[in-house]
Tab-separated table of C-alpha atoms in Angstrom:
chain	number	residue	atom	x	y	z
A	1	UNK	CA	-4.090	-12.502	20.317
A	2	UNK	CA	-4.459	-9.157	22.079
A	3	UNK	CA	-6.513	-6.488	20.326
A	4	UNK	CA	-4.927	-3.072	19.849
A	5	UNK	CA	-6.572	-0.470	17.645
A	6	UNK	CA	-4.227	2.496	18.030
A	7	UNK	CA	-0.489	2.994	18.364
A	8	UNK	CA	2.057	5.786	18.114
A	9	UNK	CA	5.204	5.145	16.075
A	10	UNK	CA	8.267	7.046	14.841
A	11	UNK	CA	9.178	6.771	11.166
A	12	UNK	CA	12.184	8.090	9.255
A	13	UNK	CA	13.121	7.683	5.625
A	14	UNK	CA	16.735	7.122	4.643
A	15	UNK	CA	19.127	9.970	3.963
A	16	UNK	CA	20.893	10.184	0.625
A	17	UNK	CA	24.477	8.990	0.421
A	18	UNK	CA	27.259	11.574	-0.041
A	19	UNK	CA	29.041	11.972	-3.340
A	20	UNK	CA	32.727	11.101	-3.647
A	21	UNK	CA	35.745	13.293	-4.355
A	22	UNK	CA	38.229	11.247	-6.365
A	23	UNK	CA	40.715	11.632	-9.248
A	24	UNK	CA	42.023	9.122	-11.753
A	25	UNK	CA	45.627	8.114	-11.132
A	26	UNK	CA	46.435	5.537	-13.827
A	27	UNK	CA	50.075	5.574	-14.900
A	28	UNK	CA	49.417	6.008	-18.609
A	29	UNK	CA	46.431	8.360	-18.440
A	30	UNK	CA	47.540	11.953	-18.602
A	31	UNK	CA	45.246	14.572	-17.044
A	32	UNK	CA	43.011	11.830	-15.678
A	33	UNK	CA	40.556	14.210	-14.097
A	34	UNK	CA	37.800	13.695	-11.493
A	35	UNK	CA	35.975	10.348	-11.227
A	36	UNK	CA	33.972	10.611	-7.987
A	37	UNK	CA	30.575	8.931	-8.265
A	38	UNK	CA	27.187	10.134	-6.945
A	39	UNK	CA	25.680	8.905	-3.715
A	40	UNK	CA	22.644	6.626	-3.679
A	41	UNK	CA	19.097	7.663	-2.801
A	42	UNK	CA	17.788	6.829	0.670
A	43	UNK	CA	15.034	4.288	1.222
A	44	UNK	CA	11.355	5.276	1.339
A	45	UNK	CA	8.844	4.585	4.114
A	46	UNK	CA	5.939	2.675	2.551
A	47	UNK	CA	2.648	1.664	4.176
A	48	UNK	CA	0.959	-1.458	2.828
A	49	UNK	CA	-2.477	-2.847	3.737
A	50	UNK	CA	-2.394	-6.633	3.965
A	51	UNK	CA	-5.028	-9.279	4.567
A	52	UNK	CA	-4.936	-11.512	7.632
A	53	UNK	CA	-4.272	-8.774	10.199
A	54	UNK	CA	-6.962	-7.349	12.480
A	55	UNK	CA	-4.928	-5.730	15.248
A	56	UNK	CA	-2.035	-3.297	15.714
A	57	UNK	CA	-0.503	-5.326	18.533
A	58	UNK	CA	2.825	-5.634	16.669
A	59	UNK	CA	3.368	-1.893	17.044
A	60	UNK	CA	3.317	-2.162	20.832
A	61	UNK	CA	6.705	-3.871	20.726
A	62	UNK	CA	8.287	-1.991	17.802
A	63	UNK	CA	7.705	1.752	17.629
A	64	UNK	CA	10.710	2.983	15.618
A	65	UNK	CA	10.974	2.399	11.877
A	66	UNK	CA	13.950	3.732	9.938
A	67	UNK	CA	14.662	3.093	6.275
A	68	UNK	CA	18.182	2.403	5.043
A	69	UNK	CA	20.279	5.370	3.965
A	70	UNK	CA	21.880	5.552	0.534
A	71	UNK	CA	25.423	4.259	0.003
A	72	UNK	CA	28.127	6.829	-0.628
A	73	UNK	CA	29.685	7.243	-4.059
A	74	UNK	CA	33.225	6.051	-4.775
A	75	UNK	CA	36.039	6.599	-7.206
A	76	UNK	CA	36.199	5.248	-10.761
A	77	UNK	CA	32.747	6.747	-11.358
A	78	UNK	CA	31.069	4.230	-9.073
A	79	UNK	CA	27.684	5.463	-7.895
A	80	UNK	CA	26.359	4.423	-4.511
A	81	UNK	CA	23.505	1.930	-4.242
A	82	UNK	CA	19.998	3.012	-3.294
A	83	UNK	CA	18.927	2.321	0.262
A	84	UNK	CA	16.285	-0.389	0.714
A	85	UNK	CA	12.721	0.803	1.180
A	86	UNK	CA	11.025	-0.034	4.484
A	87	UNK	CA	7.530	-1.487	4.034
A	88	UNK	CA	5.289	-1.247	7.107
A	89	UNK	CA	2.449	-3.760	6.864
A	90	UNK	CA	-0.797	-2.769	8.574
A	91	UNK	CA	-4.335	-4.212	8.691
A	92	UNK	CA	-6.880	-3.126	6.111
A	93	UNK	CA	-8.806	-0.177	7.538
A	94	UNK	CA	-5.787	1.477	9.187
A	95	UNK	CA	-5.598	5.251	9.243
A	96	UNK	CA	-2.365	7.231	9.617
A	97	UNK	CA	-2.902	10.362	11.694
A	98	UNK	CA	-0.665	13.341	12.422
A	99	UNK	CA	0.694	13.773	15.921
A	100	UNK	CA	-1.190	16.983	16.604
A	101	UNK	CA	-4.170	18.011	18.700
A	102	UNK	CA	-6.619	17.527	15.826
A	103	UNK	CA	-5.175	14.118	14.823
A	104	UNK	CA	-5.330	15.181	11.185
A	105	UNK	CA	-5.908	12.330	8.740
A	106	UNK	CA	-2.860	11.762	6.527
A	107	UNK	CA	-3.591	8.380	4.975
A	108	UNK	CA	-6.454	5.876	4.876
A	109	UNK	CA	-5.743	2.304	3.779
A	110	UNK	CA	-9.016	0.632	2.845
A	111	UNK	CA	-8.079	-1.976	0.210
A	112	UNK	CA	-6.011	-5.144	0.354
A	113	UNK	CA	-2.653	-4.622	-1.366
A	114	UNK	CA	-2.814	-0.828	-1.237
A	115	UNK	CA	0.740	0.579	-1.071
A	116	UNK	CA	1.532	4.237	-0.484
A	117	UNK	CA	4.945	5.918	-0.320
A	118	UNK	CA	4.475	7.968	2.825
A	119	UNK	CA	7.979	9.430	3.353
A	120	UNK	CA	10.394	9.711	0.456
A	121	UNK	CA	14.070	9.047	0.992
A	122	UNK	CA	16.616	11.798	0.440
A	123	UNK	CA	18.418	12.109	-2.892
A	124	UNK	CA	22.091	11.196	-3.074
A	125	UNK	CA	24.781	13.849	-3.264
A	126	UNK	CA	26.686	14.572	-6.439
A	127	UNK	CA	30.228	13.348	-6.857
A	128	UNK	CA	32.982	15.674	-8.061
A	129	UNK	CA	32.873	14.119	-11.546
A	130	UNK	CA	29.475	15.745	-12.116
A	131	UNK	CA	30.925	19.193	-11.366
A	132	UNK	CA	33.537	18.986	-14.127
A	133	UNK	CA	33.261	21.695	-16.782
A	134	UNK	CA	35.433	23.502	-19.281
A	135	UNK	CA	36.313	26.100	-16.679
A	136	UNK	CA	36.502	23.773	-13.682
A	137	UNK	CA	38.697	20.865	-14.764
A	138	UNK	CA	39.538	19.584	-11.265
A	139	UNK	CA	36.521	20.198	-8.999
A	140	UNK	CA	36.816	19.220	-5.379
A	141	UNK	CA	33.262	19.950	-4.268
A	142	UNK	CA	30.677	17.248	-3.714
A	143	UNK	CA	27.135	16.947	-2.424
A	144	UNK	CA	26.623	15.555	1.108
A	145	UNK	CA	23.266	13.962	0.243
A	146	UNK	CA	19.800	15.175	1.164
A	147	UNK	CA	18.416	14.219	4.573
A	148	UNK	CA	15.405	11.958	4.919
A	149	UNK	CA	12.062	12.886	6.457
A	150	UNK	CA	11.024	11.909	9.954
A	151	UNK	CA	7.914	12.285	12.071
A	152	UNK	CA	5.742	10.723	14.758
A	153	UNK	CA	2.396	9.403	13.559
A	154	UNK	CA	-0.581	7.651	15.120
A	155	UNK	CA	-1.993	4.479	13.626
A	156	UNK	CA	-5.707	3.953	14.206
A	157	UNK	CA	-7.553	0.852	13.086
A	158	UNK	CA	-11.160	1.039	11.973
A	159	UNK	CA	-12.420	-2.426	11.184
A	160	UNK	CA	-14.066	-2.920	7.811
A	161	UNK	CA	-17.508	-4.434	8.312
A	162	UNK	CA	-20.752	-4.316	6.363
A	163	UNK	CA	-23.037	-4.260	9.422
A	164	UNK	CA	-22.502	-3.367	13.065
A	165	UNK	CA	-24.082	-4.529	16.327
A	166	UNK	CA	-24.889	-1.862	18.911
A	167	UNK	CA	-26.781	-1.912	22.161
A	168	UNK	CA	-26.469	-1.666	25.904
A	169	UNK	CA	-24.540	-4.247	27.947
A	170	UNK	CA	-26.304	-7.620	28.271
A	171	UNK	CA	-28.470	-6.938	25.226
A	172	UNK	CA	-27.357	-10.245	23.733
A	173	UNK	CA	-24.952	-9.013	21.052
A	174	UNK	CA	-22.397	-11.766	21.632
A	175	UNK	CA	-25.114	-14.419	21.580
A	176	UNK	CA	-26.452	-12.970	18.326
A	177	UNK	CA	-23.082	-12.945	16.527
A	178	UNK	CA	-22.400	-16.492	17.744
A	179	UNK	CA	-25.793	-17.543	16.366
A	180	UNK	CA	-25.238	-16.156	12.858
A	181	UNK	CA	-21.489	-16.816	12.423
A	182	UNK	CA	-18.683	-19.062	13.624
A	183	UNK	CA	-17.419	-16.415	16.012
A	184	UNK	CA	-16.732	-17.758	19.487
A	185	UNK	CA	-17.473	-14.550	21.381
A	186	UNK	CA	-17.525	-14.756	25.151
A	187	UNK	CA	-21.034	-14.849	26.639
A	188	UNK	CA	-21.769	-14.099	30.293
A	189	UNK	CA	-24.583	-12.975	32.571
A	190	UNK	CA	-22.833	-9.765	33.563
A	191	UNK	CA	-22.224	-6.367	31.912
A	192	UNK	CA	-19.323	-5.745	29.540
A	193	UNK	CA	-18.639	-9.366	28.706
A	194	UNK	CA	-17.367	-8.027	25.381
A	195	UNK	CA	-14.300	-5.860	25.994
A	196	UNK	CA	-13.029	-5.595	22.424
A	197	UNK	CA	-14.614	-5.593	18.968
A	198	UNK	CA	-15.444	-8.929	17.364
A	199	UNK	CA	-15.760	-9.687	13.665
A	200	UNK	CA	-17.864	-12.471	12.200
A	201	UNK	CA	-18.559	-13.570	8.631
A	202	UNK	CA	-22.268	-14.232	8.107
A	203	UNK	CA	-23.458	-16.480	5.283
A	204	UNK	CA	-27.121	-16.052	4.426
A	205	UNK	CA	-28.974	-16.923	1.231
A	206	UNK	CA	-25.770	-17.632	-0.699
A	207	UNK	CA	-24.295	-14.272	0.236
A	208	UNK	CA	-21.704	-13.261	2.780
A	209	UNK	CA	-21.170	-10.108	4.771
A	210	UNK	CA	-19.003	-9.070	7.721
A	211	UNK	CA	-20.673	-8.280	11.040
A	212	UNK	CA	-18.919	-6.284	13.773
A	213	UNK	CA	-19.801	-6.506	17.471
A	214	UNK	CA	-18.568	-3.742	19.775
A	215	UNK	CA	-18.728	-3.420	23.586
A	216	UNK	CA	-22.007	-2.181	25.043
A	217	UNK	CA	-22.882	1.479	25.438
A	218	UNK	CA	-24.334	3.057	28.559
A	219	UNK	CA	-25.489	6.558	29.404
A	220	UNK	CA	-22.489	8.906	29.419
A	221	UNK	CA	-20.326	6.680	27.201
A	222	UNK	CA	-19.369	9.736	25.147
A	223	UNK	CA	-17.856	11.190	28.346
A	224	UNK	CA	-15.938	8.020	29.150
A	225	UNK	CA	-18.462	6.217	31.367
A	226	UNK	CA	-18.077	2.443	31.233
A	227	UNK	CA	-15.752	1.417	28.429
A	228	UNK	CA	-16.620	4.705	26.726
A	229	UNK	CA	-17.177	5.272	23.035
A	230	UNK	CA	-13.654	4.629	21.718
A	231	UNK	CA	-14.778	1.462	19.910
A	232	UNK	CA	-17.534	3.242	17.987
A	233	UNK	CA	-14.945	4.067	15.337
A	234	UNK	CA	-15.041	0.430	14.265
A	235	UNK	CA	-18.604	0.772	12.961
A	236	UNK	CA	-18.110	4.089	11.163
A	237	UNK	CA	-17.634	2.242	7.880
A	238	UNK	CA	-20.700	0.007	8.349
A	239	UNK	CA	-23.601	0.532	5.971
A	240	UNK	CA	-26.288	-0.556	8.435
A	241	UNK	CA	-26.575	-1.004	12.210
A	242	UNK	CA	-28.394	-3.747	14.102
A	243	UNK	CA	-29.615	-2.217	17.365
A	244	UNK	CA	-30.232	-4.978	19.902
A	245	UNK	CA	-32.543	-4.241	22.848
A	246	UNK	CA	-33.077	-6.506	25.842
A	247	UNK	CA	-36.851	-7.010	26.077
A	248	UNK	CA	-36.604	-8.245	29.687
A	249	UNK	CA	-35.197	-5.014	31.139
A	250	UNK	CA	-37.315	-2.464	32.994
A	251	UNK	CA	-37.569	0.161	30.226
A	252	UNK	CA	-36.603	-1.006	26.705
A	253	UNK	CA	-37.710	2.316	25.196
A	254	UNK	CA	-35.334	4.235	27.458
A	255	UNK	CA	-32.515	1.854	26.503
A	256	UNK	CA	-33.204	2.580	22.835
A	257	UNK	CA	-33.056	6.350	23.512
A	258	UNK	CA	-29.778	6.067	25.448
A	259	UNK	CA	-27.919	4.246	22.669
A	260	UNK	CA	-29.301	6.581	19.992
A	261	UNK	CA	-28.177	9.614	22.009
A	262	UNK	CA	-24.677	8.186	22.421
A	263	UNK	CA	-24.440	7.557	18.671
A	264	UNK	CA	-25.508	11.143	17.990
A	265	UNK	CA	-23.049	12.471	20.582
A	266	UNK	CA	-20.193	10.575	18.957
A	267	UNK	CA	-20.983	11.975	15.507
A	268	UNK	CA	-19.254	10.700	12.348
A	269	UNK	CA	-22.702	10.095	10.835
A	270	UNK	CA	-23.531	7.107	13.071
A	271	UNK	CA	-26.931	8.475	14.038
A	272	UNK	CA	-27.833	8.842	10.343
A	273	UNK	CA	-27.089	5.240	9.405
A	274	UNK	CA	-30.102	2.977	8.834
A	275	UNK	CA	-30.983	0.863	11.867
A	276	UNK	CA	-32.689	-2.452	12.358
A	277	UNK	CA	-34.144	-2.521	15.872
A	278	UNK	CA	-34.050	-6.122	17.109
A	279	UNK	CA	-36.029	-6.734	20.303
A	280	UNK	CA	-34.039	-9.600	21.758
A	281	UNK	CA	-34.692	-12.412	24.274
A	282	UNK	CA	-38.161	-13.164	22.950
A	283	UNK	CA	-37.833	-16.714	24.258
A	284	UNK	CA	-38.195	-15.369	27.829
A	285	UNK	CA	-41.438	-13.413	27.239
A	286	UNK	CA	-44.786	-14.302	25.715
A	287	UNK	CA	-45.819	-13.143	22.265
A	288	UNK	CA	-48.328	-10.539	23.459
A	289	UNK	CA	-45.816	-8.816	25.715
A	290	UNK	CA	-43.203	-8.737	22.927
A	291	UNK	CA	-45.774	-7.224	20.572
A	292	UNK	CA	-46.658	-4.578	23.167
A	293	UNK	CA	-42.989	-3.584	23.666
A	294	UNK	CA	-42.499	-3.463	19.900
A	295	UNK	CA	-45.482	-1.133	19.621
A	296	UNK	CA	-44.023	1.133	22.321
A	297	UNK	CA	-40.710	1.323	20.452
A	298	UNK	CA	-42.552	2.125	17.237
A	299	UNK	CA	-44.487	4.896	18.962
A	300	UNK	CA	-41.191	6.320	20.292
A	301	UNK	CA	-39.822	6.590	16.754
A	302	UNK	CA	-38.024	3.292	16.205
A	303	UNK	CA	-38.470	1.899	12.728
A	304	UNK	CA	-38.366	-1.691	11.515
A	305	UNK	CA	-38.704	-3.322	14.960
A	306	UNK	CA	-38.246	-7.106	14.801
A	307	UNK	CA	-38.822	-9.452	17.733
A	308	UNK	CA	-36.078	-12.071	17.903
A	309	UNK	CA	-34.341	-14.531	20.160
A	310	UNK	CA	-30.594	-14.724	19.730
A	311	UNK	CA	-30.457	-17.905	21.802
A	312	UNK	CA	-33.010	-19.914	19.771
A	313	UNK	CA	-32.628	-18.175	16.412
A	314	UNK	CA	-36.257	-17.024	16.275
A	315	UNK	CA	-36.611	-14.024	13.933
A	316	UNK	CA	-32.863	-13.901	13.206
A	317	UNK	CA	-33.327	-14.787	9.518
A	318	UNK	CA	-35.645	-11.810	9.094
A	319	UNK	CA	-32.974	-9.511	10.513
A	320	UNK	CA	-30.403	-10.948	8.113
A	321	UNK	CA	-32.843	-10.427	5.236
A	322	UNK	CA	-33.085	-6.743	6.144
A	323	UNK	CA	-29.292	-6.489	6.215
A	324	UNK	CA	-28.949	-7.995	2.745
A	325	UNK	CA	-31.537	-5.551	1.418
A	326	UNK	CA	-29.444	-2.641	2.695
A	327	UNK	CA	-26.164	-3.913	1.237
A	328	UNK	CA	-25.243	-3.363	-2.424
A	329	UNK	CA	-26.153	-6.284	-4.645
A	330	UNK	CA	-23.341	-8.461	-5.890
A	331	UNK	CA	-22.716	-8.278	-9.618
A	332	UNK	CA	-24.236	-11.228	-11.417
A	333	UNK	CA	-26.625	-12.120	-8.580
A	334	UNK	CA	-29.525	-9.883	-9.510
A	335	UNK	CA	-32.112	-11.792	-11.527
A	336	UNK	CA	-29.512	-14.345	-12.633
A	337	UNK	CA	-27.393	-17.236	-11.445
A	338	UNK	CA	-23.838	-16.997	-10.205
A	339	UNK	CA	-21.495	-19.984	-10.030
A	340	UNK	CA	-24.481	-22.325	-10.429
A	341	UNK	CA	-26.366	-20.916	-7.411
A	342	UNK	CA	-29.772	-19.370	-8.012
A	343	UNK	CA	-31.346	-16.592	-5.942
A	344	UNK	CA	-33.419	-19.099	-3.952
A	345	UNK	CA	-30.237	-20.879	-2.839
A	346	UNK	CA	-30.660	-23.974	-5.029
A	347	UNK	CA	-27.760	-25.255	-7.100
A	348	UNK	CA	-27.923	-26.185	-10.753
A	349	UNK	CA	-25.147	-27.460	-13.062
A	350	UNK	CA	-26.573	-25.404	-15.951
């Protein structure tokens, strides 16, 4: 499935149906009077966040969404039916933005099942029966029905993940996410193997969390160099970042500075999020050299530097421990047992 994280669509709610102009004409009813019914209300445009979707690819092939208009009123006091609402299903984490220069945020769908009436359908017009009064016994006016609302909007998807992987190309992010989850991310010995965000569910010490891997960052990514920084929006909602650094490159400290500068340049509070600095590819260097590079990163300002190997799994459990410490504790898991599983991971029927 192709990954698409933004799309522009046109939406329009249904117009209200017109009211009817009608008079009773039964043979034995004298002075029958008006009996035109009201028109029906137009359908609403509703956005709904559903589980099981992680891309906006469907909106590449369908960009126009129009709700049904209300049915017109008829004689014999028959009111028109309401137009059907149009429900647009989007992935959880989708934002609806205005089609302006600022891309103003109009709606943020962050929970499964969340439904929001975005555009309300127009009200139906009044039939001539509703205009009858003591001084107007045979009204011929009617309401045409109120028009619906229409607008262009942008849909932007920001994946919901608990932790995010950042780093320069070839830092080993895909290897890491494959090591800790069942994600089958592409791995290659060349830059930008990852061209779209990947999500993986990590299970560690009887707890689960979602890990997001985004394409690598290079110097100038905020200005569009490389793949740019457009995918950084997918880690805005993360509570902690895992910063992977390739220990075999010429200057790991400089690589750490470059990624931190790009996060600060992007904004949205990414540079303020807690980071776990994981010095990767420890299986290719000896222990003393890894310790020396870790000390250099610590002297440069990096905190919580952990030497790991994404290929062999060395040190990965310690990184996952740090992630769990940063995430909110699950109810019922602190100092107690949940579903028969204790904190140490052992199961008991009691």
